[in-house]
PDB file of C-alpha atoms in Angstrom:
ATOM      1  CA  UNK A   1       0.000   0.000   0.000  1.00 63.00           C
ATOM      2  CA  UNK A   2       1.035   3.633  -0.369  1.00 63.00           C
ATOM      3  CA  UNK A   3       0.821   6.719   1.780  1.00 59.00           C
ATOM      4  CA  UNK A   4       0.768  10.365   0.678  1.00 60.00           C
ATOM      5  CA  UNK A   5       2.713  12.793   2.897  1.00 60.00           C
ATOM      6  CA  UNK A   6       3.386  16.403   1.882  1.00 63.00           C
ATOM      7  CA  UNK A   7       2.828  15.529  -1.763  1.00 65.00           C
ATOM      8  CA  UNK A   8       5.241  12.601  -1.652  1.00 65.00           C
ATOM      9  CA  UNK A   9       3.997   9.070  -2.292  1.00 68.00           C
ATOM     10  CA  UNK A  10       5.600   6.609   0.120  1.00 65.00           C
ATOM     11  CA  UNK A  11       5.496   2.854  -0.298  1.00 71.00           C
ATOM     12  CA  UNK A  12       4.517   1.652   3.195  1.00 66.00           C
ATOM     13  CA  UNK A  13       6.131  -1.768   2.700  1.00 74.00           C
ATOM     14  CA  UNK A  14       9.469  -0.135   1.844  1.00 74.00           C
ATOM     15  CA  UNK A  15       9.152   2.172   4.847  1.00 70.00           C
ATOM     16  CA  UNK A  16       8.481  -0.769   7.161  1.00 75.00           C
ATOM     17  CA  UNK A  17      11.498  -2.679   5.787  1.00 77.00           C
ATOM     18  CA  UNK A  18      13.682   0.405   6.223  1.00 73.00           C
ATOM     19  CA  UNK A  19      12.476   0.897   9.809  1.00 73.00           C
ATOM     20  CA  UNK A  20      13.112  -2.752  10.696  1.00 74.00           C
ATOM     21  CA  UNK A  21      16.647  -2.452   9.313  1.00 72.00           C
ATOM     22  CA  UNK A  22      17.444   0.844  11.029  1.00 71.00           C
ATOM     23  CA  UNK A  23      16.012  -0.248  14.391  1.00 76.00           C
ATOM     24  CA  UNK A  24      18.658  -2.961  14.632  1.00 80.00           C
ATOM     25  CA  UNK A  25      22.105  -2.612  16.124  1.00 86.00           C
ATOM     26  CA  UNK A  26      25.070  -2.564  13.765  1.00 87.00           C
ATOM     27  CA  UNK A  27      28.467  -4.158  14.313  1.00 89.00           C
ATOM     28  CA  UNK A  28      31.404  -2.535  12.522  1.00 91.00           C
ATOM     29  CA  UNK A  29      34.767  -4.314  12.574  1.00 93.00           C
ATOM     30  CA  UNK A  30      38.244  -3.138  11.584  1.00 92.00           C
ATOM     31  CA  UNK A  31      41.222  -5.436  11.071  1.00 90.00           C
ATOM     32  CA  UNK A  32      44.872  -4.357  10.861  1.00 90.00           C
ATOM     33  CA  UNK A  33      47.251  -6.688   9.005  1.00 87.00           C
ATOM     34  CA  UNK A  34      51.007  -7.198   8.804  1.00 81.00           C
ATOM     35  CA  UNK A  35      52.713  -6.046   5.608  1.00 78.00           C
ATOM     36  CA  UNK A  36      56.021  -6.966   4.065  1.00 73.00           C
ATOM     37  CA  UNK A  37      57.772  -3.636   3.544  1.00 74.00           C
ATOM     38  CA  UNK A  38      61.202  -4.537   2.103  1.00 73.00           C
ATOM     39  CA  UNK A  39      61.746  -3.604  -1.520  1.00 68.00           C
ATOM     40  CA  UNK A  40      62.809  -7.037  -2.757  1.00 73.00           C
ATOM     41  CA  UNK A  41      62.185 -10.673  -2.120  1.00 70.00           C
ATOM     42  CA  UNK A  42      59.133 -11.405  -0.067  1.00 67.00           C
ATOM     43  CA  UNK A  43      59.866 -14.655   1.818  1.00 68.00           C
ATOM     44  CA  UNK A  44      58.250 -17.762   0.400  1.00 71.00           C
ATOM     45  CA  UNK A  45      55.119 -18.608   2.322  1.00 68.00           C
ATOM     46  CA  UNK A  46      54.736 -15.111   3.765  1.00 70.00           C
ATOM     47  CA  UNK A  47      51.152 -13.952   4.106  1.00 74.00           C
ATOM     48  CA  UNK A  48      49.525 -11.038   5.855  1.00 79.00           C
ATOM     49  CA  UNK A  49      48.246 -11.769   9.336  1.00 84.00           C
ATOM     50  CA  UNK A  50      45.837  -9.947  11.599  1.00 85.00           C
ATOM     51  CA  UNK A  51      47.708  -7.938  14.253  1.00 88.00           C
ATOM     52  CA  UNK A  52      44.882  -5.818  15.661  1.00 91.00           C
ATOM     53  CA  UNK A  53      41.104  -6.101  15.849  1.00 92.00           C
ATOM     54  CA  UNK A  54      38.765  -3.243  16.629  1.00 93.00           C
ATOM     55  CA  UNK A  55      34.980  -3.175  16.612  1.00 94.00           C
ATOM     56  CA  UNK A  56      32.078  -0.968  17.635  1.00 93.00           C
ATOM     57  CA  UNK A  57      28.394  -1.692  18.206  1.00 92.00           C
ATOM     58  CA  UNK A  58      26.109   1.105  16.987  1.00 90.00           C
ATOM     59  CA  UNK A  59      22.466   1.667  17.932  1.00 88.00           C
ATOM     60  CA  UNK A  60      20.409   1.758  14.725  1.00 82.00           C
ATOM     61  CA  UNK A  61      18.057   4.506  15.922  1.00 81.00           C
ATOM     62  CA  UNK A  62      20.348   7.031  17.629  1.00 85.00           C
ATOM     63  CA  UNK A  63      23.571   5.954  15.855  1.00 84.00           C
ATOM     64  CA  UNK A  64      25.272   6.118  19.257  1.00 91.00           C
ATOM     65  CA  UNK A  65      28.180   3.789  19.979  1.00 92.00           C
ATOM     66  CA  UNK A  66      26.861   1.310  22.541  1.00 93.00           C
ATOM     67  CA  UNK A  67      29.926  -0.879  22.828  1.00 94.00           C
ATOM     68  CA  UNK A  68      33.488  -1.173  21.602  1.00 94.00           C
ATOM     69  CA  UNK A  69      36.457  -3.500  21.735  1.00 93.00           C
ATOM     70  CA  UNK A  70      40.093  -3.277  20.674  1.00 93.00           C
ATOM     71  CA  UNK A  71      42.690  -6.046  20.945  1.00 92.00           C
ATOM     72  CA  UNK A  72      46.157  -6.705  19.620  1.00 90.00           C
ATOM     73  CA  UNK A  73      46.920 -10.166  18.236  1.00 86.00           C
ATOM     74  CA  UNK A  74      50.365 -11.777  18.277  1.00 80.00           C
ATOM     75  CA  UNK A  75      51.100 -12.779  14.647  1.00 76.00           C
ATOM     76  CA  UNK A  76      52.345 -16.317  14.091  1.00 72.00           C
ATOM     77  CA  UNK A  77      54.678 -15.736  11.100  1.00 62.00           C
ATOM     78  CA  UNK A  78      56.477 -12.624  12.368  1.00 56.00           C
ATOM     79  CA  UNK A  79      56.922 -14.054  15.873  1.00 49.00           C
ATOM     80  CA  UNK A  80      58.854 -17.045  14.449  1.00 49.00           C
ATOM     81  CA  UNK A  81      60.936 -14.981  12.013  1.00 47.00           C
ATOM     82  CA  UNK A  82      61.788 -12.226  14.521  1.00 44.00           C
TER      83      UNK A  82
END
């Protein structure tokens, strides 16, 4: 069904779907990885590893941060090579 508001036709089903989505909490994650920075010769078998994880939980209505976490991770490859 549709709704007319200030001359704008709004699809009620789309509005309900949007509201259900926005009323949820969101989880946003950020990962930091190792990088090989020497100009030549990346070691065989080297791959990027996660070294830090950060995340926030955001309220879908107010967009306020309701929780956060940040942790460093000890990389496996660099710890053996170092």
